[in-house]
mmCIF file of C-alpha atoms (C1' of nucleotides) in Angstrom:
data_model
loop_
_atom_site.group_PDB
_atom_site.id
_atom_site.type_symbol
_atom_site.label_atom_id
_atom_site.label_comp_id
_atom_site.label_asym_id
_atom_site.label_seq_id
_atom_site.Cartn_x
_atom_site.Cartn_y
_atom_site.Cartn_z
ATOM 1 C CA UNK A 442 155.119 84.909 29.748
ATOM 2 C CA UNK A 443 153.320 82.191 27.954
ATOM 3 C CA UNK A 444 153.677 81.868 24.245
ATOM 4 C CA UNK A 445 150.580 82.182 22.194
ATOM 5 C CA UNK A 446 150.421 78.838 20.332
ATOM 6 C CA UNK A 447 147.336 77.317 18.394
ATOM 7 C CA UNK A 448 147.491 74.556 21.006
ATOM 8 C CA UNK A 449 147.083 76.787 23.783
ATOM 9 C CA UNK A 450 144.294 78.894 22.028
ATOM 10 C CA UNK A 451 142.438 75.704 21.350
ATOM 11 C CA UNK A 452 142.641 74.424 24.925
ATOM 12 C CA UNK A 453 141.576 77.678 26.427
ATOM 13 C CA UNK A 454 138.744 78.142 23.852
ATOM 14 C CA UNK A 455 137.538 74.737 24.484
ATOM 15 C CA UNK A 456 137.214 75.268 28.190
ATOM 16 C CA UNK A 457 135.871 78.851 27.945
ATOM 17 C CA UNK A 458 133.167 77.895 25.483
ATOM 18 C CA UNK A 459 131.933 74.677 27.088
ATOM 19 C CA UNK A 460 129.921 76.521 29.896
ATOM 20 C CA UNK A 461 130.589 73.503 32.123
ATOM 21 C CA UNK A 462 133.432 71.661 33.626
ATOM 22 C CA UNK A 463 135.244 69.357 31.072
ATOM 23 C CA UNK A 464 137.769 66.444 31.636
ATOM 24 C CA UNK A 465 141.128 66.519 29.876
ATOM 25 C CA UNK A 466 139.727 63.833 27.571
ATOM 26 C CA UNK A 467 136.617 65.958 26.693
ATOM 27 C CA UNK A 468 139.064 69.114 26.321
ATOM 28 C CA UNK A 469 141.163 66.982 24.087
ATOM 29 C CA UNK A 470 138.290 66.101 21.865
ATOM 30 C CA UNK A 471 136.912 69.468 21.394
ATOM 31 C CA UNK A 472 140.335 71.067 20.966
ATOM 32 C CA UNK A 473 141.298 68.755 18.391
ATOM 33 C CA UNK A 474 138.619 70.175 16.182
ATOM 34 C CA UNK A 475 141.016 73.141 15.784
ATOM 35 C CA UNK A 476 144.481 71.350 16.238
ATOM 36 C CA UNK A 477 144.280 67.806 14.954
ATOM 37 C CA UNK A 478 147.719 66.756 16.365
ATOM 38 C CA UNK A 479 146.808 67.761 19.894
ATOM 39 C CA UNK A 480 148.004 65.421 22.312
ATOM 40 C CA UNK A 481 146.937 64.569 25.881
ATOM 41 C CA UNK A 482 150.152 65.693 27.564
ATOM 42 C CA UNK A 483 149.999 68.930 25.875
ATOM 43 C CA UNK A 484 146.400 69.376 27.337
ATOM 44 C CA UNK A 485 147.883 68.511 30.761
ATOM 45 C CA UNK A 486 150.671 70.988 30.431
ATOM 46 C CA UNK A 487 148.328 73.837 29.322
ATOM 47 C CA UNK A 488 145.576 72.843 32.090
ATOM 48 C CA UNK A 489 148.568 73.156 34.891
ATOM 49 C CA UNK A 490 149.588 76.447 33.229
ATOM 50 C CA UNK A 491 146.108 78.008 33.088
ATOM 51 C CA UNK A 492 145.334 77.024 36.596
ATOM 52 C CA UNK A 493 148.607 78.998 37.636
ATOM 53 C CA UNK A 494 147.181 81.710 35.689
ATOM 54 C CA UNK A 495 143.932 81.502 37.227
ATOM 55 C CA UNK A 496 142.236 81.433 33.848
ATOM 56 C CA UNK A 497 140.872 77.936 34.851
ATOM 57 C CA UNK A 498 139.927 76.128 37.930
ATOM 58 C CA UNK A 499 140.046 72.451 38.636
ATOM 59 C CA UNK A 500 136.684 71.041 39.802
ATOM 60 C CA UNK A 501 137.266 67.599 41.716
ATOM 61 C CA UNK A 502 134.051 65.329 42.334
ATOM 62 C CA UNK A 503 134.254 62.542 44.589
ATOM 63 C CA UNK A 504 135.050 59.427 42.627
ATOM 64 C CA UNK A 505 135.750 61.041 39.382
ATOM 65 C CA UNK A 506 138.650 62.296 37.372
ATOM 66 C CA UNK A 507 139.501 65.865 37.547
ATOM 67 C CA UNK A 508 137.537 68.500 35.377
ATOM 68 C CA UNK A 509 138.195 71.832 34.544
ATOM 69 C CA UNK A 510 136.213 75.018 34.063
ATOM 70 C CA UNK A 511 136.793 78.658 33.167
ATOM 71 C CA UNK A 512 137.429 80.789 36.347
ATOM 72 C CA UNK A 513 134.579 82.850 37.117
ATOM 73 C CA UNK A 514 136.490 85.870 37.140
ATOM 74 C CA UNK A 515 137.254 85.683 33.794
ATOM 75 C CA UNK A 516 139.376 88.419 32.314
ATOM 76 C CA UNK A 517 138.634 90.880 35.074
ATOM 77 C CA UNK A 518 141.753 91.385 37.136
ATOM 78 C CA UNK A 519 140.927 90.058 40.414
ATOM 79 C CA UNK A 520 142.350 92.392 43.120
ATOM 80 C CA UNK A 521 142.308 89.643 45.383
ATOM 81 C CA UNK A 522 141.961 91.794 48.608
ATOM 82 C CA UNK A 523 139.495 89.311 50.067
ATOM 83 C CA UNK A 524 141.430 86.099 50.270
ATOM 84 C CA UNK A 525 141.855 84.488 46.947
ATOM 85 C CA UNK A 526 139.435 82.136 45.475
ATOM 86 C CA UNK A 527 137.537 83.849 42.928
ATOM 87 C CA UNK A 528 133.905 83.095 43.688
ATOM 88 C CA UNK A 529 132.937 80.286 45.912
ATOM 89 C CA UNK A 530 130.663 77.886 44.292
ATOM 90 C CA UNK A 531 129.615 74.163 44.122
ATOM 91 C CA UNK A 532 128.851 71.569 41.573
ATOM 92 C CA UNK A 533 126.125 69.373 40.264
ATOM 93 C CA UNK A 534 126.774 66.120 38.733
ATOM 94 C CA UNK A 535 124.008 64.941 36.484
ATOM 95 C CA UNK A 536 124.101 61.150 36.344
ATOM 96 C CA UNK A 537 122.073 61.307 32.913
ATOM 97 C CA UNK A 538 124.538 63.038 30.959
ATOM 98 C CA UNK A 539 127.622 62.914 32.968
ATOM 99 C CA UNK A 540 128.019 66.435 32.738
ATOM 100 C CA UNK A 541 129.018 68.818 35.762
ATOM 101 C CA UNK A 542 127.418 72.186 36.197
ATOM 102 C CA UNK A 543 128.433 75.124 38.587
ATOM 103 C CA UNK A 544 125.890 76.016 41.070
ATOM 104 C CA UNK A 545 126.184 79.757 42.160
ATOM 105 C CA UNK A 546 124.822 79.240 45.521
ATOM 106 C CA UNK A 547 126.377 78.234 48.878
ATOM 107 C CA UNK A 548 124.629 77.683 52.365
ATOM 108 C CA UNK A 549 127.488 79.367 53.974
ATOM 109 C CA UNK A 550 129.753 77.941 56.825
ATOM 110 C CA UNK A 551 129.468 74.542 57.874
ATOM 111 C CA UNK A 552 131.354 74.646 61.033
ATOM 112 C CA UNK A 553 128.447 73.264 63.035
ATOM 113 C CA UNK A 554 128.586 70.087 61.257
ATOM 114 C CA UNK A 555 132.028 69.412 62.848
ATOM 115 C CA UNK A 556 132.741 68.138 66.522
ATOM 116 C CA UNK A 557 134.032 70.543 68.911
ATOM 117 C CA UNK A 558 137.551 71.364 68.612
ATOM 118 C CA UNK A 559 137.583 70.704 64.754
ATOM 119 C CA UNK A 560 138.387 73.805 62.785
ATOM 120 C CA UNK A 561 136.631 73.834 59.431
ATOM 121 C CA UNK A 562 138.448 75.861 56.801
ATOM 122 C CA UNK A 563 136.743 74.980 53.808
ATOM 123 C CA UNK A 564 133.839 72.794 52.592
ATOM 124 C CA UNK A 565 132.791 71.158 49.394
ATOM 125 C CA UNK A 566 129.406 70.229 48.304
ATOM 126 C CA UNK A 567 128.476 67.974 45.369
ATOM 127 C CA UNK A 568 124.852 67.585 44.350
ATOM 128 C CA UNK A 569 123.984 64.726 42.149
ATOM 129 C CA UNK A 570 120.754 63.893 40.210
ATOM 130 C CA UNK A 571 119.326 65.045 36.835
ATOM 131 C CA UNK A 572 119.907 68.295 35.106
ATOM 132 C CA UNK A 573 117.059 70.073 33.727
ATOM 133 C CA UNK A 574 117.504 68.490 30.107
ATOM 134 C CA UNK A 575 117.788 65.003 31.346
ATOM 135 C CA UNK A 576 114.745 65.165 33.872
ATOM 136 C CA UNK A 577 112.730 66.783 31.152
ATOM 137 C CA UNK A 578 113.831 64.123 28.653
ATOM 138 C CA UNK A 579 113.027 61.422 31.180
ATOM 139 C CA UNK A 580 109.606 62.805 32.137
ATOM 140 C CA UNK A 581 108.527 62.752 28.336
ATOM 141 C CA UNK B 727 128.816 32.587 51.296
ATOM 142 C CA UNK B 728 132.420 33.786 52.085
ATOM 143 C CA UNK B 729 135.245 31.769 53.598
ATOM 144 C CA UNK B 730 136.698 32.894 56.740
ATOM 145 C CA UNK B 731 140.198 33.348 55.906
ATOM 146 C CA UNK B 732 142.938 35.105 58.018
ATOM 147 C CA UNK B 733 143.116 37.443 55.442
ATOM 148 C CA UNK B 734 139.572 38.431 55.316
ATOM 149 C CA UNK B 735 139.553 38.616 59.164
ATOM 150 C CA UNK B 736 142.620 40.963 59.009
ATOM 151 C CA UNK B 737 141.152 43.134 56.589
ATOM 152 C CA UNK B 738 137.878 43.394 58.509
ATOM 153 C CA UNK B 739 139.417 43.909 61.881
ATOM 154 C CA UNK B 740 141.795 46.759 60.538
ATOM 155 C CA UNK B 741 138.736 48.663 59.169
ATOM 156 C CA UNK B 742 136.379 48.172 61.988
ATOM 157 C CA UNK B 743 138.964 49.007 64.746
ATOM 158 C CA UNK B 744 140.212 52.187 62.941
ATOM 159 C CA UNK B 745 137.333 54.339 63.673
ATOM 160 C CA UNK B 746 137.928 56.388 60.621
ATOM 161 C CA UNK B 747 138.108 55.897 56.886
ATOM 162 C CA UNK B 748 141.299 54.022 55.658
ATOM 163 C CA UNK B 749 142.968 53.823 52.346
ATOM 164 C CA UNK B 750 143.836 50.453 50.890
ATOM 165 C CA UNK B 751 147.342 51.156 51.780
ATOM 166 C CA UNK B 752 146.480 52.076 55.320
ATOM 167 C CA UNK B 753 144.418 48.817 55.524
ATOM 168 C CA UNK B 754 147.369 46.847 54.134
ATOM 169 C CA UNK B 755 149.869 48.175 56.564
ATOM 170 C CA UNK B 756 147.497 47.465 59.484
ATOM 171 C CA UNK B 757 146.450 44.021 58.289
ATOM 172 C CA UNK B 758 149.834 42.933 57.841
ATOM 173 C CA UNK B 759 150.299 43.042 61.318
ATOM 174 C CA UNK B 760 148.357 39.889 61.486
ATOM 175 C CA UNK B 761 149.127 38.335 58.197
ATOM 176 C CA UNK B 762 152.413 39.457 56.885
ATOM 177 C CA UNK B 763 152.222 37.882 53.452
ATOM 178 C CA UNK B 764 148.991 40.176 52.613
ATOM 179 C CA UNK B 765 148.829 41.545 49.112
ATOM 180 C CA UNK B 766 147.151 44.688 48.040
ATOM 181 C CA UNK B 767 145.062 42.623 45.368
ATOM 182 C CA UNK B 768 143.911 40.602 48.295
ATOM 183 C CA UNK B 769 143.045 43.948 50.118
ATOM 184 C CA UNK B 770 141.149 45.324 46.885
ATOM 185 C CA UNK B 771 139.178 41.819 46.573
ATOM 186 C CA UNK B 772 138.112 41.940 50.024
ATOM 187 C CA UNK B 773 137.089 45.685 49.957
ATOM 188 C CA UNK B 774 134.854 44.864 47.108
ATOM 189 C CA UNK B 775 133.334 42.014 48.806
ATOM 190 C CA UNK B 776 132.884 43.709 51.994
ATOM 191 C CA UNK B 777 130.960 46.522 50.259
ATOM 192 C CA UNK B 778 128.897 44.344 48.641
ATOM 193 C CA UNK B 779 127.923 42.587 51.960
ATOM 194 C CA UNK B 780 127.505 46.307 53.364
ATOM 195 C CA UNK B 781 129.980 45.559 56.139
ATOM 196 C CA UNK B 782 131.847 48.569 54.952
ATOM 197 C CA UNK B 783 131.272 51.653 52.898
ATOM 198 C CA UNK B 784 133.500 53.514 50.327
ATOM 199 C CA UNK B 785 134.242 57.157 51.215
ATOM 200 C CA UNK B 786 135.129 59.274 48.470
ATOM 201 C CA UNK B 787 136.795 62.683 48.895
ATOM 202 C CA UNK B 788 137.246 65.042 46.102
ATOM 203 C CA UNK B 789 140.811 64.818 44.864
ATOM 204 C CA UNK B 790 141.816 61.782 46.922
ATOM 205 C CA UNK B 791 141.965 58.104 46.638
ATOM 206 C CA UNK B 792 139.074 55.971 47.710
ATOM 207 C CA UNK B 793 138.934 55.298 51.548
ATOM 208 C CA UNK B 794 136.834 52.802 53.458
ATOM 209 C CA UNK B 795 135.116 52.822 56.862
ATOM 210 C CA UNK B 796 132.848 50.113 58.808
ATOM 211 C CA UNK B 797 129.316 50.509 57.880
ATOM 212 C CA UNK B 798 127.211 52.427 60.653
ATOM 213 C CA UNK B 799 124.915 49.650 60.733
ATOM 214 C CA UNK B 800 127.506 47.444 62.065
ATOM 215 C CA UNK B 801 126.313 43.988 63.088
ATOM 216 C CA UNK B 802 122.556 44.994 63.299
ATOM 217 C CA UNK B 803 120.832 43.319 60.404
ATOM 218 C CA UNK B 804 119.325 46.279 58.576
ATOM 219 C CA UNK B 805 115.910 45.623 57.620
ATOM 220 C CA UNK B 806 116.241 48.025 54.753
ATOM 221 C CA UNK B 807 112.810 49.012 54.386
ATOM 222 C CA UNK B 808 113.603 52.655 54.105
ATOM 223 C CA UNK B 809 115.866 52.706 51.020
ATOM 224 C CA UNK B 810 119.263 51.203 51.690
ATOM 225 C CA UNK B 811 121.799 53.656 52.870
ATOM 226 C CA UNK B 812 122.537 52.905 56.505
ATOM 227 C CA UNK B 813 123.013 56.357 58.078
ATOM 228 C CA UNK B 814 123.467 59.215 55.866
ATOM 229 C CA UNK B 815 126.622 61.170 56.952
ATOM 230 C CA UNK B 816 129.478 63.422 55.759
ATOM 231 C CA UNK B 817 133.151 63.396 56.275
ATOM 232 C CA UNK B 818 135.895 65.756 57.681
ATOM 233 C CA UNK B 819 139.487 65.543 56.066
ATOM 234 C CA UNK B 820 142.092 66.807 58.310
ATOM 235 C CA UNK B 821 145.028 68.615 56.373
ATOM 236 C CA UNK B 822 147.024 68.036 59.580
ATOM 237 C CA UNK B 823 147.240 64.500 59.849
ATOM 238 C CA UNK B 824 145.570 63.498 56.539
ATOM 239 C CA UNK B 825 143.060 61.544 58.346
ATOM 240 C CA UNK B 826 139.248 61.430 57.597
ATOM 241 C CA UNK B 827 136.656 61.412 60.242
ATOM 242 C CA UNK B 828 132.885 60.831 59.977
ATOM 243 C CA UNK B 829 130.582 63.726 60.757
ATOM 244 C CA UNK B 830 127.042 62.345 62.235
ATOM 245 C CA UNK B 831 125.274 65.612 61.017
ATOM 246 C CA UNK B 832 123.693 66.617 57.871
ATOM 247 C CA UNK B 833 122.186 69.826 57.019
ATOM 248 C CA UNK B 834 119.387 68.168 55.057
ATOM 249 C CA UNK B 835 118.109 68.595 51.541
ATOM 250 C CA UNK B 836 120.263 70.927 49.195
ATOM 251 C CA UNK B 837 117.543 71.025 46.543
ATOM 252 C CA UNK B 838 117.444 74.946 46.761
ATOM 253 C CA UNK B 839 120.990 75.214 45.609
ATOM 254 C CA UNK B 840 120.134 73.759 42.059
ATOM 255 C CA UNK B 841 118.662 75.799 39.539
ATOM 256 C CA UNK B 842 115.039 75.325 38.389
ATOM 257 C CA UNK B 843 114.388 71.932 36.767
ATOM 258 C CA UNK B 844 117.245 70.267 38.327
ATOM 259 C CA UNK B 845 116.404 67.151 40.572
ATOM 260 C CA UNK B 846 118.748 66.590 43.435
ATOM 261 C CA UNK B 847 118.826 62.896 44.520
ATOM 262 C CA UNK B 848 121.897 62.901 46.557
ATOM 263 C CA UNK B 849 124.492 65.371 48.105
ATOM 264 C CA UNK B 850 127.972 64.921 49.459
ATOM 265 C CA UNK B 851 129.655 67.508 51.762
ATOM 266 C CA UNK B 852 133.443 67.279 52.497
ATOM 267 C CA UNK B 853 134.839 69.610 55.251
ATOM 268 C CA UNK B 854 138.369 70.338 55.445
ATOM 269 C CA UNK B 855 140.420 71.816 58.228
ATOM 270 C CA UNK B 856 142.189 70.789 61.263
ATOM 271 C CA UNK B 857 140.847 67.970 63.659
ATOM 272 C CA UNK B 858 140.667 68.597 67.388
ATOM 273 C CA UNK B 859 144.185 66.899 68.023
ATOM 274 C CA UNK B 860 145.919 68.913 65.164
ATOM 275 C CA UNK B 861 144.580 72.192 66.081
ATOM 276 C CA UNK B 862 145.505 71.578 69.728
ATOM 277 C CA UNK B 863 148.949 70.924 68.724
ATOM 278 C CA UNK B 864 149.055 73.686 66.766
ATOM 279 C CA UNK B 865 148.030 76.199 69.258
ATOM 280 C CA UNK B 866 150.404 75.066 71.547
ATOM 281 C "C1'" DG C 489 139.446 16.445 47.557
ATOM 282 C "C1'" DT C 490 137.608 20.628 45.385
ATOM 283 C "C1'" DG C 491 136.372 25.189 44.797
ATOM 284 C "C1'" DG C 492 137.084 29.507 46.569
ATOM 285 C "C1'" DA C 493 141.029 32.503 48.177
ATOM 286 C "C1'" DT C 494 145.789 34.016 47.631
ATOM 287 C "C1'" DG C 495 149.865 36.145 45.594
ATOM 288 C "C1'" DC C 496 152.322 37.561 41.842
ATOM 289 C "C1'" DA C 497 152.639 39.987 37.639
ATOM 290 C "C1'" DA C 498 150.697 42.034 33.992
ATOM 291 C "C1'" DA C 499 146.911 45.035 32.449
ATOM 292 C "C1'" DC C 500 144.406 49.425 32.815
ATOM 293 C "C1'" DT C 501 143.364 54.404 33.705
ATOM 294 C "C1'" DC C 502 144.537 58.844 34.739
ATOM 295 C "C1'" DT C 503 148.449 61.991 35.149
ATOM 296 C "C1'" DT C 504 153.309 63.452 34.782
ATOM 297 C "C1'" DT C 505 157.917 63.535 32.715
ATOM 298 C "C1'" DG C 506 162.272 62.846 29.699
ATOM 299 C "C1'" DC C 507 163.786 63.979 25.433
ATOM 300 C "C1'" DA C 508 164.324 65.089 20.680
ATOM 301 C "C1'" DC C 509 162.233 68.241 17.361
ATOM 302 C "C1'" DC C 510 159.598 72.256 15.843
ATOM 303 C "C1'" DT C 511 157.647 76.890 16.296
ATOM 304 C "C1'" DT C 512 157.101 81.354 18.296
ATOM 305 C "C1'" DG C 513 158.843 85.820 18.919
ATOM 306 C "C1'" DC D 408 168.375 82.046 16.400
ATOM 307 C "C1'" DA D 409 166.985 80.763 21.134
ATOM 308 C "C1'" DA D 410 163.593 79.975 24.523
ATOM 309 C "C1'" DG D 411 160.133 77.471 25.026
ATOM 310 C "C1'" DG D 412 156.302 74.286 23.205
ATOM 311 C "C1'" DT D 413 155.046 69.974 21.286
ATOM 312 C "C1'" DG D 414 154.387 64.793 20.461
ATOM 313 C "C1'" DC D 415 155.652 60.506 21.566
ATOM 314 C "C1'" DA D 416 156.826 57.166 24.656
ATOM 315 C "C1'" DA D 417 157.860 55.775 29.209
ATOM 316 C "C1'" DA D 418 157.237 56.128 34.001
ATOM 317 C "C1'" DG D 419 154.031 56.414 38.289
ATOM 318 C "C1'" DA D 420 150.042 56.094 41.465
ATOM 319 C "C1'" DG D 421 145.670 53.659 42.141
ATOM 320 C "C1'" DT D 422 142.874 49.823 40.938
ATOM 321 C "C1'" DT D 423 141.733 45.382 38.511
ATOM 322 C "C1'" DT D 424 142.577 40.974 36.426
ATOM 323 C "C1'" DG D 425 144.580 36.256 34.905
ATOM 324 C "C1'" DC D 426 146.489 32.369 36.551
ATOM 325 C "C1'" DA D 427 148.941 28.844 38.919
ATOM 326 C "C1'" DT D 428 149.100 27.572 43.816
ATOM 327 C "C1'" DC D 429 147.088 27.010 48.322
ATOM 328 C "C1'" DC D 430 143.915 26.310 52.092
ATOM 329 C "C1'" DA D 431 139.211 26.178 54.188
ATOM 330 C "C1'" DC D 432 135.664 23.374 54.517
#
DNA sequence: GTGGATGCAAACTCTTTGCACCTTG
DNA sequence: CAAGGTGCAAAGAGTTTGCATCCAC
């Protein structure tokens, strides 16, 4: 059972209210608005704990530090009878604002991309480009 | 113009003969077979130079350190009139042997995965699972 | 001979951990 | 009050850089 500290609240709130994947540094900056003394070690400790509790998920993009977003399931107690991963999705990395957005679509199995004999158990897709805001701003 | 040192030869040979993407540490281990005194800094310096010369390409997998593979173009002098990237491809990461293989297929544009207004300029796909060797070994 | 290349060590980023102190329940 | 959380500083992996030395040309 986890204790309900101000630090933990601040970390969780920052991630859940962001609406996108945040780096530990971004989480620190946001959460320090609530608890000024917050430390990066504490961020990392909560990030790890919250992942174990499946409250948040780690988002890994090729060539970038890890980011974290609120788990899709949210508060609903996932019955987990269909495998484990809450809701399979991918990410979009905007190189205008360096933000990462979740994409709620997936093209399905990629088994046919692999050579014969290879067994594909998972796939990750990362899109890069400009988000709606940045592409509108640039078109102006 | 780059000098033709034994170190440079050893680094390039290691990458070109590997047939798969190697980490700097793997390159070091292989290249030290030719030049025992080789240092990781030298590996990194050559990795960076060879990327600039488009002899090798960096392969980034989510959550893993960078790897490097021989550029597809190889020795052919790319005329580069169609944009730059030699041959667009993706990668397969085997979690049996931790090796990374190039996949020479691509499902094409992923624009439709992104929300309206988002401009997709690139995509990366990483497959994970067992390579042919590992899945055969495991089935035994 | 000279300038680029090399090896070593130090610096830097991201993340984890040891430890003394503080807080929650 | 005790179990656990927090902050700081130090330790690790991966990568880059400064500098004196070395070697290819």
